[in-house]
mmCIF file of C-alpha atoms in Angstrom:
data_model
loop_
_atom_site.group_PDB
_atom_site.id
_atom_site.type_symbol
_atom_site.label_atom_id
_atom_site.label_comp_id
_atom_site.label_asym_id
_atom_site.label_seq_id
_atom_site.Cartn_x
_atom_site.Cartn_y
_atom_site.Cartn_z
ATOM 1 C CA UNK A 21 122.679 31.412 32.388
ATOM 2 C CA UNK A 22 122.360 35.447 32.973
ATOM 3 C CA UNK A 23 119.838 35.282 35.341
ATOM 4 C CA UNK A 24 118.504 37.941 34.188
ATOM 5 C CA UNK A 25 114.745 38.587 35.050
ATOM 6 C CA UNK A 26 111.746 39.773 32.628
ATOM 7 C CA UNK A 27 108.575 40.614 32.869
ATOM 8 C CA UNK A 28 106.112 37.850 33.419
ATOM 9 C CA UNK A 29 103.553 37.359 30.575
ATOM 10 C CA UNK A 30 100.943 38.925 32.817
ATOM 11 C CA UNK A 31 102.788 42.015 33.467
ATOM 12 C CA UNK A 32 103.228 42.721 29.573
ATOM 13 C CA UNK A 33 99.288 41.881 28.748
ATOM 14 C CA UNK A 34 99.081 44.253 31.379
ATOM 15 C CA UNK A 35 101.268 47.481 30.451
ATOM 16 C CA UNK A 36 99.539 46.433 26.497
ATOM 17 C CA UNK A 37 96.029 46.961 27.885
ATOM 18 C CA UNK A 38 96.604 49.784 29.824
ATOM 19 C CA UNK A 39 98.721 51.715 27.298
ATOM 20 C CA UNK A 40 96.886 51.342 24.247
ATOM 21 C CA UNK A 41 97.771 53.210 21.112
ATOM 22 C CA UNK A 42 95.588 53.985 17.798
ATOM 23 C CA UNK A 43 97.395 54.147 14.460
ATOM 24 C CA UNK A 44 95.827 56.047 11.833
ATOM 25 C CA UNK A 45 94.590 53.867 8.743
ATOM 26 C CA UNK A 46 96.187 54.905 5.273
ATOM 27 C CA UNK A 47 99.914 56.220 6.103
ATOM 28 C CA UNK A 48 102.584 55.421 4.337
ATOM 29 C CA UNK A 49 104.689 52.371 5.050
ATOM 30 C CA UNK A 50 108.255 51.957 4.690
ATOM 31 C CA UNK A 51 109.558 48.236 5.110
ATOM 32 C CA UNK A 52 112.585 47.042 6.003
ATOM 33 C CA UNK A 53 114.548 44.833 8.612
ATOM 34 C CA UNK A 54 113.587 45.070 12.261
ATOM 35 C CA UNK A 55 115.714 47.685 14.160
ATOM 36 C CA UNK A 56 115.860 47.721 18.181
ATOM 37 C CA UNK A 57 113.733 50.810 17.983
ATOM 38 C CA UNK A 58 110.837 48.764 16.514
ATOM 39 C CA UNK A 59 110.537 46.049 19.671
ATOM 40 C CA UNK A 60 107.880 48.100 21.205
ATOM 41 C CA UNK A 61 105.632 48.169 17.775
ATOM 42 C CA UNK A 62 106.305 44.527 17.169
ATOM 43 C CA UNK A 63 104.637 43.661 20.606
ATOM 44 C CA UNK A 64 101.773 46.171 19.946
ATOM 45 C CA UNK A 65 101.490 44.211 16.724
ATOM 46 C CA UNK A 66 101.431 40.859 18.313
ATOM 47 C CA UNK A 67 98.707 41.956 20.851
ATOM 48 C CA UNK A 68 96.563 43.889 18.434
ATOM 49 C CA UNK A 69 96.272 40.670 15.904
ATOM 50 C CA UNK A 70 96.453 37.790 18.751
ATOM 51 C CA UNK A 71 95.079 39.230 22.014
ATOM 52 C CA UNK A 72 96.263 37.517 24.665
ATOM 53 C CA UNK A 73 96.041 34.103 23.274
ATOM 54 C CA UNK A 74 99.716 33.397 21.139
ATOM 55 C CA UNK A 75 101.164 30.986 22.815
ATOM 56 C CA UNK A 76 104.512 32.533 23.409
ATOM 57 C CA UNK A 77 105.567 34.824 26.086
ATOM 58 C CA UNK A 78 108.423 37.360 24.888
ATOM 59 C CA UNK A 79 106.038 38.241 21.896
ATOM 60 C CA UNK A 80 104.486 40.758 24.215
ATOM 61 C CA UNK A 81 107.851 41.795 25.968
ATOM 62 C CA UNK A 82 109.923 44.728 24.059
ATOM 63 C CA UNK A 83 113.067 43.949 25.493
ATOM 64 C CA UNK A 84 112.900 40.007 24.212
ATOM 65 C CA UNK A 85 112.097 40.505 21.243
ATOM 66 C CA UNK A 86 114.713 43.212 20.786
ATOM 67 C CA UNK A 87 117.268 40.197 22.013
ATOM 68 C CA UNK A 88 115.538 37.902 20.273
ATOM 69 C CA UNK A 89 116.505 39.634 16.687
ATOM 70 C CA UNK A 90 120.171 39.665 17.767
ATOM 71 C CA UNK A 91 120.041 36.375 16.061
ATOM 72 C CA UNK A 92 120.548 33.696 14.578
ATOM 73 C CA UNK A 93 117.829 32.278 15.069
ATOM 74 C CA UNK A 94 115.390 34.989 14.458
ATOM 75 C CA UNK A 95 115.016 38.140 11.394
ATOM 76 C CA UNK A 96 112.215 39.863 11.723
ATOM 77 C CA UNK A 97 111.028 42.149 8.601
ATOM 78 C CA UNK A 98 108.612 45.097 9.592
ATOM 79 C CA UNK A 99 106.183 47.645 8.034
ATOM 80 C CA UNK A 100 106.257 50.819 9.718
ATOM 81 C CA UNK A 101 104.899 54.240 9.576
ATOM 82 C CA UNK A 102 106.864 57.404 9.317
ATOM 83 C CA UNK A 103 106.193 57.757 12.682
ATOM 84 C CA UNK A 104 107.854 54.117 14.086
ATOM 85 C CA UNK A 105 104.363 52.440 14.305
ATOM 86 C CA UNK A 106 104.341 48.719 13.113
ATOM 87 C CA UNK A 107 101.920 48.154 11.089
ATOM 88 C CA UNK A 108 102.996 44.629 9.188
ATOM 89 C CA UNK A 109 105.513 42.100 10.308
ATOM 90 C CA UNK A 110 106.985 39.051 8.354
ATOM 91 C CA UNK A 111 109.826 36.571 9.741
ATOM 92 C CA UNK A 112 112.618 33.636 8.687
ATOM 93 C CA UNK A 113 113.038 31.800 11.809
ATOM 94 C CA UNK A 114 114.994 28.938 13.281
ATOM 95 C CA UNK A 115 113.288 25.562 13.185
ATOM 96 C CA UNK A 116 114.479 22.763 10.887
ATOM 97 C CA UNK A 117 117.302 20.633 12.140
ATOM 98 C CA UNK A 118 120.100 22.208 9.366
ATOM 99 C CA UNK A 119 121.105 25.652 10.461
ATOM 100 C CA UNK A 120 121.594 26.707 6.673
ATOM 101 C CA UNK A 121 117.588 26.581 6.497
ATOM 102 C CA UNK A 122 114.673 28.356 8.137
ATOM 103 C CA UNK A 123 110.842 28.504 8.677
ATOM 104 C CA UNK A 124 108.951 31.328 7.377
ATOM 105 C CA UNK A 125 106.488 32.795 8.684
ATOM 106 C CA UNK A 126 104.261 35.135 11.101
ATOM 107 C CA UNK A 127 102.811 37.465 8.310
ATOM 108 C CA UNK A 128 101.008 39.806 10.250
ATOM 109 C CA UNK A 129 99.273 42.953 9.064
ATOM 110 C CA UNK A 130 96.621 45.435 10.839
ATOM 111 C CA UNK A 131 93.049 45.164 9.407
ATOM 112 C CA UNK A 132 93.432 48.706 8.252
ATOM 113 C CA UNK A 133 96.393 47.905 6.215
ATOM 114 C CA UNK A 134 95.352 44.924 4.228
ATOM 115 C CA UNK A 135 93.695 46.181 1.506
ATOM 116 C CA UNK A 136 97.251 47.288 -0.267
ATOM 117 C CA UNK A 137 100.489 45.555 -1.151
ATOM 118 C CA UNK A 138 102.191 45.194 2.467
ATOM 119 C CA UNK A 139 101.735 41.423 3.117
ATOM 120 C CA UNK A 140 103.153 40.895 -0.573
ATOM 121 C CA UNK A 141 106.262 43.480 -0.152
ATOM 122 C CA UNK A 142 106.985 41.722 3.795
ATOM 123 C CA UNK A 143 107.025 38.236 2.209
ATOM 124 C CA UNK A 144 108.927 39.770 -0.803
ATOM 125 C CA UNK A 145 111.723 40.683 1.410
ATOM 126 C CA UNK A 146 111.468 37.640 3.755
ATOM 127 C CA UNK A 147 111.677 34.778 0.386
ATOM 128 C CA UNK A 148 113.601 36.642 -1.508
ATOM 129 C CA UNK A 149 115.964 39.495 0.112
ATOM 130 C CA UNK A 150 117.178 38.119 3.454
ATOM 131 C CA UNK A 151 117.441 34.494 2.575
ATOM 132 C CA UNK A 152 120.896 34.910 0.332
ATOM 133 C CA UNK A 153 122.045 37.673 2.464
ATOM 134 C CA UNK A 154 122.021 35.214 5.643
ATOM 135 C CA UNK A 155 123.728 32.744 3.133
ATOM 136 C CA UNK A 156 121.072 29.891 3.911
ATOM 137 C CA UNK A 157 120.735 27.154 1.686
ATOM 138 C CA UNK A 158 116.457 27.624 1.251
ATOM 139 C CA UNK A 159 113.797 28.787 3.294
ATOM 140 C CA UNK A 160 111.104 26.392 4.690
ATOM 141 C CA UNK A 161 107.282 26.912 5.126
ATOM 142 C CA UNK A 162 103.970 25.216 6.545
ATOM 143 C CA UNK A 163 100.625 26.616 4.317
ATOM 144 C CA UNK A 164 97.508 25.821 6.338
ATOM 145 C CA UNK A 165 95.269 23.663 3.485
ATOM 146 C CA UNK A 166 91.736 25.340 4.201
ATOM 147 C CA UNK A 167 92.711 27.951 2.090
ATOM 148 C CA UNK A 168 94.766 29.205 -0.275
ATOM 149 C CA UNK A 169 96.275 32.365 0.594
ATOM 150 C CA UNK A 170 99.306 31.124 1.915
ATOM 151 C CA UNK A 171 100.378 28.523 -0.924
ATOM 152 C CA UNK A 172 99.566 31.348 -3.663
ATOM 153 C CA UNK A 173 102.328 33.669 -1.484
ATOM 154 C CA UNK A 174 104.587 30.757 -1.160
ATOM 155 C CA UNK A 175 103.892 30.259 -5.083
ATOM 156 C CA UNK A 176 104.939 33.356 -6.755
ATOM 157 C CA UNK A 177 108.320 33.711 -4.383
ATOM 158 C CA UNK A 178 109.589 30.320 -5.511
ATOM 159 C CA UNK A 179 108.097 27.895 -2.481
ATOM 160 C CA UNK A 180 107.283 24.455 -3.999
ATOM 161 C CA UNK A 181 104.923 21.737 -2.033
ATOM 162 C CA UNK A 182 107.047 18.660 -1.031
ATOM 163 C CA UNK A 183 105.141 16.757 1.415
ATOM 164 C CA UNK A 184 101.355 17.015 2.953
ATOM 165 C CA UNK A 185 100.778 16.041 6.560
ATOM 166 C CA UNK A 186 97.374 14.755 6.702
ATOM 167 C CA UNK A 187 94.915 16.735 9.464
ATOM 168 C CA UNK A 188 98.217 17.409 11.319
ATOM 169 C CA UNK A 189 96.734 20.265 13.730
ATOM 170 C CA UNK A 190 93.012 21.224 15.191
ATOM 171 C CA UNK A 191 91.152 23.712 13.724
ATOM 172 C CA UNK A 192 92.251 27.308 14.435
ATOM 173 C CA UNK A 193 88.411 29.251 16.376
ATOM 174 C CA UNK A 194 86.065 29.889 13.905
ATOM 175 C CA UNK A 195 86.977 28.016 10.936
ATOM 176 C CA UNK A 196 85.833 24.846 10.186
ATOM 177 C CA UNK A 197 88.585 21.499 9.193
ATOM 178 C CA UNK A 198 87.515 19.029 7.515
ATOM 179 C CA UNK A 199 85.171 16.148 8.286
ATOM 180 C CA UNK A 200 87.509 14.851 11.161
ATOM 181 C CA UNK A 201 87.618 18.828 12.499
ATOM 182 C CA UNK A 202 91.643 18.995 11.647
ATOM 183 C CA UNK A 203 93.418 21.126 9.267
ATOM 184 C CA UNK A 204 96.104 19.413 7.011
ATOM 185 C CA UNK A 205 99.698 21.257 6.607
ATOM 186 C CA UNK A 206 101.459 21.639 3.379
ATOM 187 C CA UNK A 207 105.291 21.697 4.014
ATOM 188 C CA UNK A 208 107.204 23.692 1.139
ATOM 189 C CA UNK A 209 110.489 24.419 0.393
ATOM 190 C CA UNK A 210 112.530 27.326 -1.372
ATOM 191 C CA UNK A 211 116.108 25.732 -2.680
ATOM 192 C CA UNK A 212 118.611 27.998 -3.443
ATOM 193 C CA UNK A 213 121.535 26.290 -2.823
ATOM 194 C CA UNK A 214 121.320 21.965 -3.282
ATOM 195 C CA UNK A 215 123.577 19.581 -1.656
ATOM 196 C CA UNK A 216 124.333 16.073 -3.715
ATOM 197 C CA UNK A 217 123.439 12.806 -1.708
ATOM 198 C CA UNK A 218 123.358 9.294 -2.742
ATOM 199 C CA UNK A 219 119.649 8.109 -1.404
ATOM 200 C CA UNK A 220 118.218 4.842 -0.526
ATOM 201 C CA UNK A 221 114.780 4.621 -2.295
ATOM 202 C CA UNK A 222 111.993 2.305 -0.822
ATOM 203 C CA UNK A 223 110.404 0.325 -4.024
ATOM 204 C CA UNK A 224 107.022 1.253 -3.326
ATOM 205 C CA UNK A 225 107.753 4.767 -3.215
ATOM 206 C CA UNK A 226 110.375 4.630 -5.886
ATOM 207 C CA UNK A 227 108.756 6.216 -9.001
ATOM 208 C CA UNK A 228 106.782 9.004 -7.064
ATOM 209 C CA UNK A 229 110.314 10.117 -5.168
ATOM 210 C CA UNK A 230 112.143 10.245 -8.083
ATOM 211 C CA UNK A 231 109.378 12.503 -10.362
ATOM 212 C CA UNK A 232 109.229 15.031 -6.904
ATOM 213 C CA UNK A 233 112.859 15.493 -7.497
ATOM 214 C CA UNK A 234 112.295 15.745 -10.935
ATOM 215 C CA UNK A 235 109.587 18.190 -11.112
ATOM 216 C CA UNK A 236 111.912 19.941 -8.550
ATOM 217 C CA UNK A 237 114.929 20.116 -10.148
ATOM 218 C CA UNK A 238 116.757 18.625 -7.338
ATOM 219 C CA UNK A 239 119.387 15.859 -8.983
ATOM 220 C CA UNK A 240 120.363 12.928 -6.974
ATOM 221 C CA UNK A 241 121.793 9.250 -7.096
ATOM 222 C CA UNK A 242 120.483 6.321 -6.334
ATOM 223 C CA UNK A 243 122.143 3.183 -4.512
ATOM 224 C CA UNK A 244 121.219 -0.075 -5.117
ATOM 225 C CA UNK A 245 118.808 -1.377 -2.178
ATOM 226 C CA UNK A 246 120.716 -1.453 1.490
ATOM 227 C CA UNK A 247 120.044 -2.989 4.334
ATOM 228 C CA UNK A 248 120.054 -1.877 8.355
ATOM 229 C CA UNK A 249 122.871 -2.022 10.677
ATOM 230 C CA UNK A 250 123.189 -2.249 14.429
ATOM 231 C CA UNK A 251 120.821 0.292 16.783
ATOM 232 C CA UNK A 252 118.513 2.841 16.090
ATOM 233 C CA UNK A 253 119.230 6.290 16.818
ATOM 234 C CA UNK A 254 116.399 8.258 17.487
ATOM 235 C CA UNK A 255 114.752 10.984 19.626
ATOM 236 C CA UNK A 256 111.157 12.204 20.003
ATOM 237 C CA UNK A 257 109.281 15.358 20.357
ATOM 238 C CA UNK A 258 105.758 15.765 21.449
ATOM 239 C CA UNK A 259 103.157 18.707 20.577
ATOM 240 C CA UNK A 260 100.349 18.217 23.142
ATOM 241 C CA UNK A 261 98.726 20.979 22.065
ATOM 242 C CA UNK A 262 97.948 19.261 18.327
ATOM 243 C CA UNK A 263 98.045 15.869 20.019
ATOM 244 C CA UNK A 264 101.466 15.137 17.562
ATOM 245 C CA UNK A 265 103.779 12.817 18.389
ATOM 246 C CA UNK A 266 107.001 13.119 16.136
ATOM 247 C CA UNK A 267 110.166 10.462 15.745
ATOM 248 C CA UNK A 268 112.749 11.785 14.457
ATOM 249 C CA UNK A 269 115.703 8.331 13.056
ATOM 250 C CA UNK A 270 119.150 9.559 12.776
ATOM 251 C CA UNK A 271 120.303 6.005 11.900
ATOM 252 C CA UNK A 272 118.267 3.002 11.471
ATOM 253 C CA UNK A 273 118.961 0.219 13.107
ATOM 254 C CA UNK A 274 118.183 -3.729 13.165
ATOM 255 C CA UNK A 275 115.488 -2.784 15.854
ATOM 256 C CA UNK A 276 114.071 -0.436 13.912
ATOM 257 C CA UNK A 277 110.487 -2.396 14.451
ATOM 258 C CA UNK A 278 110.243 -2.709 18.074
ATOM 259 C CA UNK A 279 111.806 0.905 18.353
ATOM 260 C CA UNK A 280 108.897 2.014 16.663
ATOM 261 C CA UNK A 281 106.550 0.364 18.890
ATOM 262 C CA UNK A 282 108.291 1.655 22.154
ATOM 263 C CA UNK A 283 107.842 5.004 20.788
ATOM 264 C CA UNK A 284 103.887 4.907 20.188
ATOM 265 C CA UNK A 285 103.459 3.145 23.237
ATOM 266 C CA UNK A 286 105.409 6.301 25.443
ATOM 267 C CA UNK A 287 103.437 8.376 23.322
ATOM 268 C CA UNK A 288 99.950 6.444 23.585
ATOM 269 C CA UNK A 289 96.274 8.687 22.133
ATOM 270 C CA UNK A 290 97.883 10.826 20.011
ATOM 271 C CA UNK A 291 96.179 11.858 16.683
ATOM 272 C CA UNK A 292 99.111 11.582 14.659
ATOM 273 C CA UNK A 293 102.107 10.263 14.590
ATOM 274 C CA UNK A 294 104.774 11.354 12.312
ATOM 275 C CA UNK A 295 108.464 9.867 11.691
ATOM 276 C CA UNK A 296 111.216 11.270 9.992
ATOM 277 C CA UNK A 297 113.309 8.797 8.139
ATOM 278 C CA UNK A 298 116.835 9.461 7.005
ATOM 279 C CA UNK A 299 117.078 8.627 3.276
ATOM 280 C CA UNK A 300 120.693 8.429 3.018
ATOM 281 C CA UNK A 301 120.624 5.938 5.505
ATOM 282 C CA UNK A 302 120.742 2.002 4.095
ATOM 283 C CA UNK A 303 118.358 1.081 6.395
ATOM 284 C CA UNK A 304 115.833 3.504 4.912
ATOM 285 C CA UNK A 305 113.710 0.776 2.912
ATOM 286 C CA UNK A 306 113.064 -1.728 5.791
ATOM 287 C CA UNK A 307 112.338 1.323 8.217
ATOM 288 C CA UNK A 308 109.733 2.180 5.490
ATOM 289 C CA UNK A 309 108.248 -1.285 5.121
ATOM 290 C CA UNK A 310 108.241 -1.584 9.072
ATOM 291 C CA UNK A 311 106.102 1.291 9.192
ATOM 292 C CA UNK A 312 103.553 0.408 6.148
ATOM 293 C CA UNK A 313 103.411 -3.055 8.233
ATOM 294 C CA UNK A 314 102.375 -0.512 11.573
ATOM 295 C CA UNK A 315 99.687 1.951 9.416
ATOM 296 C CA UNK A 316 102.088 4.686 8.370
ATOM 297 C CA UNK A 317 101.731 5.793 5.418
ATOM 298 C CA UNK A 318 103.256 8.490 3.078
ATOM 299 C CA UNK A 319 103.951 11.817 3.929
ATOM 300 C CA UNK A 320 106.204 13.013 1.555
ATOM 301 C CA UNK A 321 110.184 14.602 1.509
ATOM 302 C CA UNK A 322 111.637 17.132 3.280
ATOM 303 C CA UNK A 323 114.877 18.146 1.169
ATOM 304 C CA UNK A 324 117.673 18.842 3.033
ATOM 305 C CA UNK A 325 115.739 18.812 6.422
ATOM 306 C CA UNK A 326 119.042 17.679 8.355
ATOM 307 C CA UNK A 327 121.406 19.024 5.836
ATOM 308 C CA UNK A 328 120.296 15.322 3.888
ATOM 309 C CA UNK A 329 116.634 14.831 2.588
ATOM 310 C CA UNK A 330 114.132 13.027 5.114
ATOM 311 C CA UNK A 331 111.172 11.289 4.525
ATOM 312 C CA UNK A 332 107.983 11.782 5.941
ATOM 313 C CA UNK A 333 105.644 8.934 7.118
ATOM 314 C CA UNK A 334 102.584 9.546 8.790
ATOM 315 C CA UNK A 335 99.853 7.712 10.962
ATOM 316 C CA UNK A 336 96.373 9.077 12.189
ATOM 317 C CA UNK A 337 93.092 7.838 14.466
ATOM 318 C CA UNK A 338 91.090 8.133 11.872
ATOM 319 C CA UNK A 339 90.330 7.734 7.973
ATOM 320 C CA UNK A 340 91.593 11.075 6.353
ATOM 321 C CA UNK A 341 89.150 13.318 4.627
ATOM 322 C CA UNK A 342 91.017 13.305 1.331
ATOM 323 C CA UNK A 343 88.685 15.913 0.165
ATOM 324 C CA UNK A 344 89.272 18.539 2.973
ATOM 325 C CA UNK A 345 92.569 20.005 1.446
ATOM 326 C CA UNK A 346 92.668 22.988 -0.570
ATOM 327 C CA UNK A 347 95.417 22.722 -2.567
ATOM 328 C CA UNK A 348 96.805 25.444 -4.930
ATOM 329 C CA UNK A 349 99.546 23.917 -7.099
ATOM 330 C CA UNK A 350 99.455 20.636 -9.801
ATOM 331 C CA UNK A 351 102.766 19.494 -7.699
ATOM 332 C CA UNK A 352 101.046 19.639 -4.508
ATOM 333 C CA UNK A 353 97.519 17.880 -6.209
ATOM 334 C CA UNK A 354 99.814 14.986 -7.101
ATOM 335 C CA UNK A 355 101.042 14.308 -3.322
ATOM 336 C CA UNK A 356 97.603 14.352 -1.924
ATOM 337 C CA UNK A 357 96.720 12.159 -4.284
ATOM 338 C CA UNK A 358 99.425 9.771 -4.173
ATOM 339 C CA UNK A 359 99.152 9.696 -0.447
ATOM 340 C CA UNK A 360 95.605 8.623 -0.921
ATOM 341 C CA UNK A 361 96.523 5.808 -2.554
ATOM 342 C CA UNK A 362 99.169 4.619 -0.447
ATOM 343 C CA UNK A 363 96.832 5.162 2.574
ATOM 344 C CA UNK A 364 94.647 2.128 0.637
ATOM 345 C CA UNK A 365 97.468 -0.161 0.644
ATOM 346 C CA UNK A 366 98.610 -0.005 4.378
ATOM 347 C CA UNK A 367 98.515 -2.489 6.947
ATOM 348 C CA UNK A 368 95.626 -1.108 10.012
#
């Protein structure tokens, strides 16, 4: 630990407000990665698209979000004017478990500037430039379903749907979710560099796994059925703010079941519920039938989420409005409606 001290958040809103700085509509932009001299635009950005309301602090601080681009676990690609103003900003940034992938994301552009091709050049760069010069192995992204901007972005730079958490977050102020008032996240993926792994496929979601790898290009092997071993390994993470539990099995165990139920019960009124499941991992089928026998139900895969592919199971209060999604993409149609069918069969 430095010690070092910062600003609080209050003391940037503040210097934001009181400093205040009009940038003149129809300039031309020149994009590129972020460079130190661009901190204090990034935070103008931030404040001039989010007011005070994004949830995290060194957005509005210049000198953290200069250290914050040191890296690695933040590139930041900007739009600026001639004269340093940032006028767009697009990001890869550090959030799956396997350090050779990361989350896209934070396309910002002022109101005056959307009308031209920034937001397609800044996720041009992001998808397609920076990713093989940081040598990851794909970039990762979460579309919002109540519209399609996003997914028709993620489209045309390679992104392909893999798995569709059902009303996973509350609608954002002024826009409407669907009949249960949450909005439903598509998770995509960009490959561009495929590890082999032998998988353990549950029976009831045999045939759909194997055509998402298929349509995907992604080749694996199969092992004949397994069976669990010793403890569960697991941790949790909580998002209060979406009322989202998440468990997250590294190795599942003979206790798989009651593990289960110890974590909804430390984790008691969320929403949703969400577990991870590790399908290299023997154990994967009976974790899977465990959870169908508790009300989960499918989420879809998350290829090489911890350097291995993951399976996504999901749980929620209510009946999901099926017909809230907006989905772009045949792929993605066919998990929604596969995970409406498996949400029929379920135990609840």
């Amino acid at each position: 630990m430095s010690g070092k001290q910062y600003r609080t958040r209050q003391e940037c809103l503040a210097r934001l407000t009181e400093n205040t700085r009009d940038i003149a509509p129809n300039q031309k932009i020149a994009i590129g990665d972020f460079q130190p001299e661009d901190a204090e635009g990034v935070a103008r950005l931030y404040y001039a698209i989010y007011g005070d309301k994004f949830p995290l602090d060194y957005v509005y601080d210049p000198e953290r979000i200069l250290e914050a681009n040191q890296g690695p676990d933040l590139y930041q690609v900007v739009g600026r004017t001639a004269s340093g103003d940032v006028v767009g900003l697009s990001a890869l940034f550090k959030a799956p478990p396997n350090e050779s992938l990361m989350e896209s994301g934070s396309l910002m552009v002022l109101p005056e500037y959307r009308a031209g091709r920034l937001a397609y050049e800044l996720i041009r760069m992001t998808m397609n430039e920076l990713p093989p010069r940081l040598g990851l192995q794909g970039v990762y992204g979460q579309s919002v379903c109540d519209h399609l901007i996003t997914q028709k972005f993620g489209d045309r730079f390679g992104s392909r749907g893999f798995a569709l958490e059902m009303e996973s977050i509350p609608a954002r102020p002024g826009v409407e979710g669907g009949a249960n008032g949450r909005i439903s996240l598509l998770n995509e993926f960009k490959i561009l560099q495929d590890t082999p792994q032998t998988l353990y496929l549950p029976q009831v979601y045999d045939v759909f796994l194997r055509g998402v790898y298929a349509l995907n290009g992604l080749k694996r092997d199969f092992a004949a059925q397994g069976t669990p071993t010793g403890e569960t390994r697991w941790d949790a993470s909580e998002y209060a703010e979406a009322s989202i539990a998440k468990m997250a099995v590294h190795e599942v165990g003979m206790d798989f079941s009651s593990v289960l139920g110890r974590f909804e019960a430390e984790h008691p009124g969320r929403y949703a519920y969400q577990l991870l499941l590790p399908l290299t991992n023997p154990g994967l089928p009976a974790a899977v039938e465990a959870a169908r026998g508790r009300g989960y139900f499918m989420g879809g895969l998350l290829p090489l989420w911890t350097g291995q592919d993951v399976l996504l199971m999901q749980k929620i209060a209510a009946a999901p409005d099926f017909s809230a999604p907006q989905l772009y993409s045949d792929g993605a149609k066919a998990i929604l409606e596969f995970i409406r069918q498996d949400y029929a069969t379920v135990s609840r």
